[in-house]
Amino acid sequence: MSEKKTHRRDFLFTATYAVGAVGVGAVVWPMIDQMNPDASVKALASTEVDISSMNPGKTITVLWRGKPVFIRRRTQDEIAEAKSVSLKDLKHPEKDEDRAKNPEWLVMLGVCTHLGCVPLDQKGDYNGWFCPCHGSHYDTSGRIRKGPAPTNMEIPKYEFVNANTIKIG
Amino acid sequence: MSDHQYTPQSKFGKWFNDRLPLLTLANHLTDYPTPKNLNYWWTFGGILTFCLITQIVTGLVLAMHYIAHADMAFESVEHIMRDVNYGWLIRYIHANGASMFFLAVYIHIFRSLFYGSYKSPREIIWIIGIIIYLLMMAAAFMGYVLPWGQMSFWGATVITNLFSAIPLVGEGIVTWLWGGYSVDNPTLTRFFTLHYLIPFLILGLVVLHIWALHVPGNNNPVGIDIKKPSKDTVPFHPYIVIKDGFALLMFMIVFAFFVFYTPNILGHADNYIEADPLVTPAHIVPEWYLLPFYAILRSVPDKLLGVVAMLSAIFILAALPWLDTSKIRSAVFRPLYKQFYWILVADVLILGYVGAMPAEGLYLLIARVATAYYFLHFLVVLPILGFKERTLPVPLSITEPILAGSPNLATARENKRLDKLK
């Protein structure tokens, strides 16, 4: 073929490759997507927690989607400490008001944002949480203050169903 | 492969070999001309094959008793240890076998680094070896998750979370790897599947590794190209077979020592506590063979860059044949490289040590210096050394230095005559 001319065969090749690529994609995608969370995992989307017996200064840990969630009834000192921090001192600036709608209750994922360990309660240099794995320090609002973690501990979607019950998810 | 033609003796052998030349292959493997000066550092290829077969055989047996389910995995491992006949032995061989495998592979890799075995024309052998090494790490990591103890669970959590460092798609990848929103049953079952698959991938790559090796033939301690077959070579069987066999026996003594006397010394006591997603153990430390890379990960204060540094530390090895600019293979004739080589060995050992220590204070400082040096060695020292170093004269053949140093007067005279002719 010396001249640039489109032949019937070129068309057939292109058409074959195109249909072949679609076919391969249609087979490969289910193989990949089967590894994503399945329906039974997604079904465990929300958890209700009874908080009626919690006094100030107490933390409970509940499982939500296989992950620990810290629910802490904070003391007045802790709230004051969290509110007094200047945003300039924070690696991931977030106001305490935005993290705890009801300042007495801090609800957050108990998962270190570095590599996913569970930080220890009431430890570290900022009276909040301390991750034993790689040494991240969090303050009384769960904000990262020191160490390798890039962001504050995540706040999940939650609501107060009534005065004694929190619904997470 | 071998150039010479082989004809089986028996009529049936000939009939069979004409249809499937397995006997030609067997003949190639036994006659395969091997440098006669190979030392014991060259026996680790055979030892590694033994390690792979051991892991596959013991792994198959363990899989007959193990249950890959988050609620039952831990108990099924205890069931293997207590109830299954010789289950304790098989599991201890498999668990310590992983460590022995890595011990042998590190010696094998550092042998290659010392004698320049990765250099032309053996780059493909080297790169296949690096891929095998990566697969070994993946297999070892996933295997460690299967007993579903505390270290299993949290090791899996930390390592899979490394992917979350990738911008934008990181979180999605981690969820995909987990099959959920945390490490859980879907993670365990897929890790079991992959742990079962990878050894067979390694086996296939080992075949390619040996195939690629048999094209140029073995490197040797002098690091020169040799004529094959010649006075510089011996047939693989029986010479190398016996030598490899003896080294393997010595290696098995070490192996047996761990299995029978200190089967848990290389593991972590925390892994005899069942996985608990609510409690992280006080110190998460990977298995000893991953510690140098763990130290590199932790020495970088940024999450993404830490992961990048750790992966680069492994992938930089694949570029080694081109980073090392020296034409001389063996460190025997490279006085400066020899010193840098031993500094690198010490550097990696130091990284391994600080990887096991908490990442703070002096340990962190040492880890940072050692990490910097690791990259300096490959990216700066090796490329420059090839141009600056004054290497020692390399002999023309393996036999030459032996004959030159011989007290035989006739040989000495002959050598002098040859020198004049040059």
Coordinates of C-alpha atoms in Angstrom, one line a residue:
Chain A
M1 CA 0.0 0.0 0.0
S2 CA 2.0 3.0 -1.2
E3 CA -0.7 5.6 -1.1
K4 CA -2.6 6.7 2.0
K5 CA -5.9 5.2 1.1
T6 CA -8.4 3.8 3.5
H7 CA -9.1 0.2 2.6
R8 CA -12.0 -2.0 3.7
R9 CA -9.5 -4.0 5.7
D10 CA -8.3 -0.9 7.7
F11 CA -11.9 -0.3 8.6
L12 CA -12.3 -3.9 9.7
F13 CA -9.1 -3.7 11.8
T14 CA -10.3 -0.5 13.6
A15 CA -13.7 -1.9 14.1
T16 CA -12.3 -5.1 15.6
Y17 CA -10.0 -3.3 17.9
A18 CA -12.8 -1.0 19.1
V19 CA -15.3 -3.8 19.8
G20 CA -12.5 -5.8 21.3
A21 CA -11.6 -3.0 23.7
V22 CA -15.2 -2.6 24.8
G23 CA -15.5 -6.3 25.3
V24 CA -12.3 -6.5 27.4
G25 CA -13.4 -3.5 29.4
A26 CA -16.9 -5.1 30.0
V27 CA -15.2 -8.2 31.4
V28 CA -12.4 -6.6 33.4
W29 CA -14.6 -4.0 35.2
P30 CA -16.7 -6.7 37.1
M31 CA -13.5 -8.3 38.1
I32 CA -12.2 -5.1 39.6
D33 CA -15.5 -3.9 41.0
Q34 CA -16.2 -7.2 42.9
M35 CA -13.5 -6.1 45.3
N36 CA -15.3 -2.9 46.3
P37 CA -17.5 -3.0 49.4
D38 CA -20.4 -5.4 48.9
A39 CA -24.1 -4.9 49.7
S40 CA -23.8 -6.5 53.1
V41 CA -20.9 -4.3 54.1
K42 CA -22.8 -1.2 52.9
A43 CA -25.9 -2.2 54.8
L44 CA -24.1 -1.7 58.1
A45 CA -24.1 2.0 57.4
S46 CA -25.5 3.4 60.7
T47 CA -25.3 2.7 64.4
E48 CA -27.3 4.1 67.3
V49 CA -25.5 4.6 70.6
D50 CA -27.0 5.1 74.1
I51 CA -25.1 7.9 75.9
S52 CA -27.4 8.3 78.9
S53 CA -24.9 6.9 81.4
M54 CA -21.9 9.0 80.4
N55 CA -20.5 11.5 82.8
P56 CA -18.1 14.4 81.8
G57 CA -14.6 13.1 81.2
K58 CA -15.8 9.7 79.9
T59 CA -15.0 8.3 76.5
I60 CA -16.7 5.3 74.9
T61 CA -15.6 3.6 71.7
V62 CA -18.1 2.1 69.4
L63 CA -17.7 0.2 66.2
W64 CA -19.2 1.8 63.1
R65 CA -18.5 0.3 59.7
G66 CA -15.7 -1.8 61.3
K67 CA -14.0 1.4 62.5
P68 CA -13.8 2.7 66.1
V69 CA -15.7 5.9 66.8
F70 CA -14.8 7.9 69.9
I71 CA -17.7 9.5 71.8
R72 CA -16.3 11.8 74.5
R73 CA -18.3 13.9 76.9
R74 CA -15.7 16.7 77.4
T75 CA -15.0 18.5 80.6
Q76 CA -15.3 22.3 80.7
D77 CA -11.5 22.6 80.9
E78 CA -11.1 20.6 77.8
I79 CA -13.7 22.6 75.9
A80 CA -12.0 25.8 77.0
E81 CA -8.6 24.5 76.0
A82 CA -9.9 23.5 72.5
K83 CA -11.6 26.8 72.0
S84 CA -8.6 28.9 73.1
V85 CA -6.2 27.5 70.4
S86 CA -5.3 30.0 67.7
L87 CA -6.0 28.6 64.2
K88 CA -2.5 29.7 63.2
D89 CA -1.1 27.0 65.5
L90 CA -2.9 24.3 63.7
K91 CA -1.6 22.1 60.9
H92 CA -5.1 21.5 59.7
P93 CA -7.0 24.6 60.8
E94 CA -10.5 23.8 62.0
K95 CA -12.5 25.6 64.7
D96 CA -13.6 23.5 67.6
E97 CA -17.2 24.8 67.0
D98 CA -17.2 23.2 63.6
R99 CA -16.0 19.8 65.0
A100 CA -18.3 19.6 68.0
K101 CA -21.8 21.1 67.3
N102 CA -22.7 20.4 70.9
P103 CA -19.4 21.4 72.6
E104 CA -19.9 18.9 75.4
W105 CA -19.9 16.0 72.9
L106 CA -17.1 15.2 70.6
V107 CA -17.9 12.4 68.1
M108 CA -15.1 11.4 65.8
L109 CA -13.5 8.5 64.0
G110 CA -10.9 7.0 66.3
V111 CA -8.6 6.4 63.4
C112 CA -5.3 8.1 63.1
T113 CA -5.1 9.9 59.8
H114 CA -1.5 8.8 59.3
L115 CA -1.8 5.1 58.8
G116 CA -5.0 4.1 60.5
C117 CA -4.0 3.1 64.0
V118 CA -6.3 3.7 67.0
P119 CA -5.0 6.6 69.1
L120 CA -4.9 6.3 72.9
D121 CA -7.3 8.5 74.9
Q122 CA -6.0 11.2 77.3
K123 CA -2.4 10.9 76.2
G124 CA 0.2 12.9 74.4
D125 CA 1.4 16.5 74.7
Y126 CA -2.0 18.2 74.2
N127 CA -4.2 16.2 76.7
G128 CA -6.1 14.7 73.8
W129 CA -5.1 11.6 71.9
F130 CA -1.8 10.0 71.1
C131 CA -1.1 7.5 68.4
P132 CA 1.4 4.9 69.5
C133 CA 2.3 3.7 66.0
H134 CA 4.2 6.7 64.7
G135 CA 3.8 9.3 67.4
S136 CA 1.0 11.7 66.3
H137 CA -0.4 14.0 69.0
Y138 CA -4.0 15.2 68.9
D139 CA -5.6 17.9 71.1
T140 CA -8.9 17.8 73.0
S141 CA -10.8 18.5 69.8
G142 CA -9.0 15.7 68.0
R143 CA -7.0 18.0 65.9
I144 CA -3.5 17.1 64.8
R145 CA -0.9 19.1 66.7
K146 CA 2.4 17.2 66.3
G147 CA 3.7 14.1 64.4
P148 CA 3.3 12.7 60.9
A149 CA -0.5 12.6 60.5
P150 CA -1.6 15.0 57.8
T151 CA -5.1 15.9 59.0
N152 CA -7.4 16.1 62.1
M153 CA -9.3 13.0 63.1
E154 CA -12.4 12.8 60.9
I155 CA -15.9 13.7 62.1
P156 CA -18.4 11.2 60.9
K157 CA -22.0 12.1 60.0
Y158 CA -24.0 11.9 63.2
E159 CA -27.1 13.3 64.9
F160 CA -28.8 13.4 68.3
V161 CA -31.9 11.3 67.9
N162 CA -32.9 12.4 71.4
A163 CA -31.1 13.6 74.5
N164 CA -29.8 10.1 75.2
T165 CA -29.1 8.7 71.8
I166 CA -26.6 9.5 69.1
K167 CA -27.1 8.0 65.6
I168 CA -23.8 7.6 63.6
G169 CA -23.9 7.3 59.9
Chain B
M1 CA 20.5 -22.8 25.6
S2 CA 23.3 -25.3 25.1
D3 CA 24.7 -25.4 21.6
H4 CA 25.8 -29.0 21.4
Q5 CA 23.5 -31.6 20.2
Y6 CA 22.3 -34.4 22.5
T7 CA 21.0 -37.8 21.5
P8 CA 19.5 -40.1 24.0
Q9 CA 21.0 -43.6 24.3
S10 CA 17.8 -45.7 24.4
K11 CA 15.4 -46.1 21.6
F12 CA 12.4 -44.9 23.7
G13 CA 14.4 -42.0 25.0
K14 CA 15.1 -40.9 21.4
W15 CA 11.5 -41.4 20.4
F16 CA 10.3 -39.3 23.4
N17 CA 13.0 -36.6 23.0
D18 CA 12.1 -36.1 19.4
R19 CA 8.6 -35.2 20.5
L20 CA 9.3 -33.3 23.7
P21 CA 13.0 -32.5 24.3
L22 CA 13.0 -32.9 28.0
L23 CA 16.1 -35.1 28.0
T24 CA 17.9 -32.4 26.1
L25 CA 16.9 -29.9 28.8
A26 CA 18.1 -32.3 31.5
N27 CA 21.3 -32.8 29.7
H28 CA 21.8 -29.1 29.4
L29 CA 21.3 -28.7 33.1
T30 CA 23.7 -31.4 34.1
D31 CA 26.4 -30.4 31.6
Y32 CA 25.9 -26.7 32.1
P33 CA 29.5 -25.3 32.2
T34 CA 30.0 -23.4 35.5
P35 CA 33.0 -21.2 36.4
K36 CA 35.2 -23.4 38.6
N37 CA 36.0 -20.6 41.1
L38 CA 32.4 -20.1 42.4
N39 CA 32.6 -19.7 46.1
Y40 CA 30.0 -20.4 48.8
W41 CA 28.2 -17.1 48.2
W42 CA 27.0 -18.7 44.9
T43 CA 25.2 -21.5 46.7
F44 CA 22.3 -19.3 47.8
G45 CA 20.4 -19.6 44.5
G46 CA 20.0 -23.3 45.2
I47 CA 19.1 -22.6 48.8
L48 CA 16.5 -20.1 47.7
T49 CA 14.9 -22.8 45.4
F50 CA 14.8 -25.0 48.4
C51 CA 13.1 -22.3 50.5
L52 CA 10.5 -21.7 47.8
I53 CA 9.6 -25.4 47.6
T54 CA 9.5 -25.6 51.4
Q55 CA 7.1 -22.7 51.6
I56 CA 4.8 -24.1 48.8
V57 CA 4.7 -27.6 50.3
T58 CA 4.1 -26.5 53.9
G59 CA 1.7 -23.8 52.7
L60 CA -0.4 -26.4 50.8
V61 CA -0.6 -28.5 53.9
L62 CA -1.5 -25.6 56.2
A63 CA -4.3 -24.5 53.7
M64 CA -5.9 -27.9 54.3
H65 CA -6.6 -26.9 58.0
Y66 CA -6.8 -23.2 57.9
I67 CA -10.1 -21.3 57.6
A68 CA -10.0 -17.9 56.0
H69 CA -12.7 -16.2 57.9
A70 CA -12.4 -13.3 60.4
D71 CA -14.3 -15.2 63.0
M72 CA -12.5 -18.5 62.6
A73 CA -9.0 -17.8 61.3
F74 CA -7.3 -17.2 64.7
E75 CA -8.9 -20.3 66.2
S76 CA -8.1 -22.4 63.1
V77 CA -4.4 -21.5 63.5
E78 CA -4.5 -22.5 67.2
H79 CA -6.3 -25.7 66.0
I80 CA -3.3 -26.3 63.7
M81 CA -0.9 -25.7 66.6
R82 CA -2.7 -28.0 69.1
D83 CA -4.8 -30.6 67.4
V84 CA -3.5 -31.3 63.9
N85 CA -0.9 -34.0 63.8
Y86 CA 2.5 -32.3 63.5
G87 CA 0.6 -29.1 62.8
W88 CA 2.9 -27.2 65.1
L89 CA 5.9 -28.4 63.1
I90 CA 4.5 -27.5 59.8
R91 CA 3.4 -24.1 60.9
Y92 CA 6.7 -23.3 62.5
I93 CA 8.6 -24.4 59.4
H94 CA 6.3 -22.2 57.3
A95 CA 6.6 -19.2 59.6
N96 CA 10.3 -19.5 60.1
G97 CA 10.7 -20.5 56.5
A98 CA 9.7 -17.0 55.5
S99 CA 12.5 -15.5 57.5
M100 CA 15.0 -18.0 56.2
F101 CA 13.8 -17.2 52.7
F102 CA 14.5 -13.5 53.3
L103 CA 17.8 -14.3 55.0
A104 CA 18.9 -16.2 51.9
V105 CA 17.6 -13.6 49.4
Y106 CA 19.4 -10.8 51.2
I107 CA 22.7 -12.8 51.0
H108 CA 22.0 -13.6 47.4
I109 CA 21.3 -9.9 46.6
F110 CA 24.4 -8.6 48.4
R111 CA 26.5 -11.2 46.7
S112 CA 25.3 -9.8 43.4
L113 CA 26.1 -6.3 44.6
F114 CA 29.7 -7.3 45.6
Y115 CA 30.6 -9.2 42.5
G116 CA 28.7 -7.0 40.0
S117 CA 26.4 -9.8 38.8
Y118 CA 23.7 -7.3 37.8
K119 CA 25.9 -5.7 35.1
S120 CA 25.7 -6.3 31.4
P121 CA 24.8 -8.8 30.1
R122 CA 22.9 -9.9 33.2
E123 CA 20.5 -7.0 33.6
I124 CA 17.4 -9.0 32.9
I125 CA 18.3 -11.7 35.4
W126 CA 18.7 -8.9 38.0
I127 CA 15.4 -7.2 37.2
I128 CA 13.5 -10.5 37.3
G129 CA 15.2 -11.0 40.7
I130 CA 13.9 -7.6 41.9
I131 CA 10.4 -8.5 40.8
I132 CA 10.7 -11.8 42.6
Y133 CA 11.9 -9.9 45.7
L134 CA 8.8 -7.6 45.5
L135 CA 6.5 -10.5 45.2
M136 CA 8.2 -12.2 48.1
M137 CA 7.5 -9.1 50.3
A138 CA 3.8 -9.1 49.1
A139 CA 3.5 -12.8 49.9
A140 CA 5.1 -12.4 53.3
F141 CA 3.0 -9.5 54.2
M142 CA -0.3 -11.2 53.3
G143 CA 0.8 -14.4 54.9
Y144 CA 1.4 -12.6 58.1
V145 CA -2.2 -11.3 58.0
L146 CA -3.7 -14.7 57.8
P147 CA -3.4 -15.8 61.6
W148 CA -5.6 -12.7 62.3
G149 CA -3.7 -11.8 65.4
Q150 CA -3.2 -8.2 66.6
M151 CA -0.1 -7.7 64.6
S152 CA -1.8 -9.2 61.5
F153 CA -4.7 -6.9 61.8
W154 CA -2.8 -3.7 62.5
G155 CA 0.1 -4.5 60.1
A156 CA -2.5 -4.9 57.4
T157 CA -4.2 -1.6 58.4
V158 CA -0.9 0.3 58.4
I159 CA 0.4 -1.1 55.1
T160 CA -2.8 -0.8 53.2
N161 CA -3.2 2.7 54.5
L162 CA 0.1 3.6 52.7
F163 CA -2.0 3.7 49.5
S164 CA -4.2 6.5 51.1
A165 CA -1.1 8.8 50.6
I166 CA -1.9 8.9 46.9
P167 CA -3.6 12.2 46.1
L168 CA -7.3 12.1 45.0
V169 CA -7.8 8.4 44.4
G170 CA -5.9 7.1 47.5
E171 CA -8.9 6.7 49.8
G172 CA -10.9 4.9 47.0
I173 CA -8.0 2.5 46.4
V174 CA -7.8 1.7 50.1
T175 CA -11.5 1.0 50.3
W176 CA -11.2 -1.2 47.2
L177 CA -8.3 -3.1 48.7
W178 CA -10.2 -3.7 51.9
G179 CA -13.6 -4.5 50.3
G180 CA -15.1 -2.4 53.1
Y181 CA -14.4 0.6 55.3
S182 CA -11.8 -1.2 57.4
V183 CA -9.7 -4.3 57.4
D184 CA -12.2 -7.1 57.8
N185 CA -13.4 -10.4 56.5
P186 CA -13.4 -9.4 52.8
T187 CA -9.8 -8.3 53.2
L188 CA -8.8 -11.6 54.9
T189 CA -10.3 -13.8 52.2
R190 CA -8.7 -11.9 49.3
F191 CA -5.3 -11.8 51.1
F192 CA -5.6 -15.6 51.5
T193 CA -6.3 -16.0 47.8
L194 CA -3.4 -13.8 46.8
H195 CA -1.1 -15.4 49.3
Y196 CA -1.9 -18.7 47.7
L197 CA -1.3 -17.4 44.2
I198 CA 1.9 -15.4 44.6
P199 CA 4.3 -18.4 45.3
F200 CA 3.3 -19.9 42.0
L201 CA 4.0 -16.6 40.2
I202 CA 7.4 -16.6 41.9
L203 CA 8.0 -20.1 40.7
G204 CA 7.3 -19.1 37.1
L205 CA 9.6 -16.1 37.5
V206 CA 12.3 -18.3 39.0
V207 CA 12.2 -20.4 35.8
L208 CA 12.7 -17.2 33.8
H209 CA 15.4 -16.1 36.2
I210 CA 17.4 -19.4 35.6
W211 CA 16.7 -19.3 31.9
A212 CA 18.0 -15.8 31.6
L213 CA 21.0 -16.9 33.7
H214 CA 21.8 -19.8 31.4
V215 CA 22.1 -17.5 28.4
P216 CA 25.3 -15.7 29.4
G217 CA 26.2 -18.3 32.2
N218 CA 27.2 -17.5 35.8
N219 CA 29.2 -14.5 36.8
N220 CA 32.1 -15.5 39.0
P221 CA 34.2 -14.0 41.8
V222 CA 36.8 -12.7 39.3
G223 CA 33.9 -11.1 37.4
I224 CA 35.3 -11.7 33.9
D225 CA 33.8 -13.3 30.8
I226 CA 35.0 -16.8 30.4
K227 CA 35.1 -19.2 27.5
K228 CA 32.5 -22.0 27.9
P229 CA 33.2 -24.9 28.1
S230 CA 36.9 -24.5 28.8
K231 CA 39.6 -25.1 31.5
D232 CA 37.8 -22.3 33.5
T233 CA 34.6 -24.3 33.8
V234 CA 33.3 -27.4 35.4
P235 CA 30.1 -29.2 34.6
F236 CA 27.2 -28.3 36.9
H237 CA 26.8 -32.0 37.8
P238 CA 28.4 -33.3 40.0
Y239 CA 30.6 -30.3 41.0
I240 CA 28.1 -27.6 41.7
V241 CA 25.4 -30.0 42.8
I242 CA 27.6 -31.4 45.6
K243 CA 28.7 -27.9 46.6
D244 CA 25.2 -26.5 46.7
G245 CA 24.0 -29.6 48.5
F246 CA 26.6 -29.2 51.2
A247 CA 25.8 -25.5 51.6
L248 CA 22.1 -26.4 51.8
L249 CA 22.8 -28.8 54.6
M250 CA 24.6 -26.1 56.6
F251 CA 21.7 -23.7 55.9
M252 CA 19.2 -26.3 57.1
I253 CA 21.0 -26.6 60.4
V254 CA 20.4 -22.9 61.0
F255 CA 16.8 -23.3 59.8
A256 CA 16.2 -26.3 62.1
F257 CA 17.7 -24.3 65.0
F258 CA 15.0 -21.7 64.7
V259 CA 12.2 -24.2 64.1
F260 CA 13.1 -26.4 67.0
Y261 CA 14.7 -24.1 69.6
T262 CA 13.3 -20.6 69.1
P263 CA 10.3 -20.9 66.8
N264 CA 8.8 -17.6 68.0
I265 CA 11.9 -15.4 68.4
L266 CA 11.4 -13.8 65.0
G267 CA 7.7 -13.2 65.5
H268 CA 5.8 -10.9 67.9
A269 CA 4.0 -12.0 71.0
D270 CA 1.1 -9.6 70.1
N271 CA 0.1 -11.9 67.3
Y272 CA -1.0 -14.5 69.7
I273 CA -3.8 -12.1 70.7
E274 CA -6.8 -12.2 68.4
A275 CA -7.3 -9.2 66.2
D276 CA -9.2 -6.4 67.9
P277 CA -10.2 -3.4 65.7
L278 CA -10.6 -1.2 68.8
V279 CA -7.1 -1.6 70.3
T280 CA -3.9 -0.9 68.6
P281 CA -0.8 -2.6 70.1
A282 CA 1.7 -0.3 71.7
H283 CA 4.4 -0.9 69.2
I284 CA 3.6 -1.9 65.6
V285 CA 6.7 -3.3 64.0
P286 CA 6.9 -5.2 60.8
E287 CA 8.8 -8.5 60.4
W288 CA 12.6 -8.1 60.6
Y289 CA 13.1 -8.4 56.9
L290 CA 11.0 -5.3 56.1
L291 CA 12.6 -3.1 58.8
P292 CA 15.1 -1.1 56.7
F293 CA 12.2 0.1 54.4
Y294 CA 10.0 0.8 57.4
A295 CA 12.8 3.0 58.8
I296 CA 13.0 4.9 55.5
L297 CA 9.2 5.4 55.6
R298 CA 9.2 6.8 59.1
S299 CA 12.3 9.0 58.5
V300 CA 10.4 11.3 56.2
P301 CA 8.0 13.6 58.1
D302 CA 5.5 13.9 55.2
K303 CA 3.0 11.0 54.6
L304 CA 3.1 11.0 50.8
L305 CA 6.9 11.6 50.5
G306 CA 7.5 8.9 53.1
V307 CA 5.7 6.4 51.0
V308 CA 7.5 7.6 47.9
A309 CA 10.9 7.3 49.6
M310 CA 10.2 3.8 50.7
L311 CA 9.1 2.6 47.3
S312 CA 12.0 4.4 45.6
A313 CA 14.4 2.6 47.9
I314 CA 13.2 -0.7 46.3
F315 CA 12.7 0.4 42.7
I316 CA 16.1 2.2 42.6
L317 CA 17.6 -1.3 42.7
A318 CA 16.0 -2.1 39.3
A319 CA 18.0 0.9 37.8
L320 CA 21.2 -0.3 39.4
P321 CA 22.8 -1.8 36.2
W322 CA 22.7 1.7 34.7
L323 CA 23.5 3.6 37.8
D324 CA 26.8 1.7 38.2
T325 CA 29.0 3.1 35.5
S326 CA 32.0 0.9 36.1
K327 CA 33.0 -1.6 33.5
I328 CA 34.7 -3.9 36.1
R329 CA 32.2 -6.3 37.7
S330 CA 33.9 -7.7 40.8
A331 CA 34.6 -5.6 43.8
V332 CA 37.8 -7.6 44.2
F333 CA 39.4 -5.3 41.6
R334 CA 37.6 -2.1 42.7
P335 CA 39.3 -1.0 45.9
L336 CA 37.1 2.1 46.4
Y337 CA 33.8 0.4 45.6
K338 CA 34.7 -2.4 48.0
Q339 CA 34.8 0.2 50.8
F340 CA 31.5 1.8 49.8
Y341 CA 30.0 -1.6 49.5
W342 CA 30.7 -2.4 53.1
I343 CA 29.4 1.1 54.1
L344 CA 26.2 0.3 52.3
V345 CA 25.9 -3.1 54.1
A346 CA 26.4 -1.3 57.5
D347 CA 23.9 1.4 56.4
V348 CA 21.2 -1.1 55.6
L349 CA 21.8 -2.9 58.9
I350 CA 21.6 0.4 60.8
L351 CA 18.3 1.2 59.0
G352 CA 17.0 -2.3 60.0
Y353 CA 18.0 -1.5 63.6
V354 CA 16.4 1.9 63.9
G355 CA 13.3 0.5 62.0
A356 CA 12.7 -1.6 65.1
M357 CA 13.1 1.3 67.5
P358 CA 10.6 4.1 68.2
A359 CA 10.7 6.9 65.6
E360 CA 11.9 9.7 67.9
G361 CA 15.0 11.5 69.2
L362 CA 18.3 10.0 68.3
Y363 CA 16.8 7.0 66.5
L364 CA 15.0 9.3 64.1
L365 CA 18.1 11.3 63.4
I366 CA 20.1 8.2 62.7
A367 CA 17.3 6.9 60.4
R368 CA 17.4 10.2 58.5
V369 CA 21.1 10.1 58.0
A370 CA 21.1 6.4 57.0
T371 CA 18.2 7.0 54.5
A372 CA 20.0 9.9 52.9
Y373 CA 23.2 7.8 52.6
Y374 CA 21.2 4.9 51.1
F375 CA 20.1 7.1 48.2
L376 CA 23.4 8.8 48.0
H377 CA 25.1 5.5 47.4
F378 CA 23.0 4.6 44.4
L379 CA 22.4 8.0 42.9
V380 CA 25.8 9.7 43.5
V381 CA 28.5 7.4 44.6
L382 CA 28.0 4.6 42.1
P383 CA 27.7 6.8 38.9
I384 CA 30.8 8.9 39.9
L385 CA 32.9 5.9 41.1
G386 CA 32.8 4.3 37.6
F387 CA 34.7 7.3 36.2
K388 CA 37.0 8.2 39.1
E389 CA 38.1 4.9 40.5
R390 CA 41.5 3.4 39.6
T391 CA 40.8 -0.3 39.3
L392 CA 43.3 -3.1 39.8
P393 CA 44.4 -5.2 36.7
V394 CA 41.9 -7.9 35.9
P395 CA 43.2 -11.3 35.0
L396 CA 42.5 -12.7 31.5
S397 CA 41.1 -16.0 32.7
I398 CA 40.2 -17.7 36.0
T399 CA 43.2 -20.0 35.6
E400 CA 45.8 -17.2 34.9
P401 CA 46.3 -15.8 38.4
I402 CA 46.6 -19.4 39.8
L403 CA 49.2 -20.4 37.3
A404 CA 51.1 -17.1 37.7
G405 CA 51.4 -17.6 41.4
S406 CA 52.4 -21.3 40.9
P407 CA 55.8 -22.4 42.3
N408 CA 56.1 -24.5 39.1
L409 CA 59.2 -23.1 37.4
A410 CA 58.2 -24.2 34.0
T411 CA 54.9 -22.4 34.3
A412 CA 56.5 -19.3 35.6
R413 CA 59.0 -19.3 32.6
E414 CA 56.2 -19.9 30.2
N415 CA 54.3 -16.9 31.7
K416 CA 57.4 -14.7 31.4
R417 CA 57.7 -15.7 27.8
L418 CA 54.0 -14.9 27.2
D419 CA 54.4 -11.5 28.9
K420 CA 57.3 -10.6 26.6
L421 CA 55.1 -11.5 23.6
K422 CA 52.4 -9.2 24.7

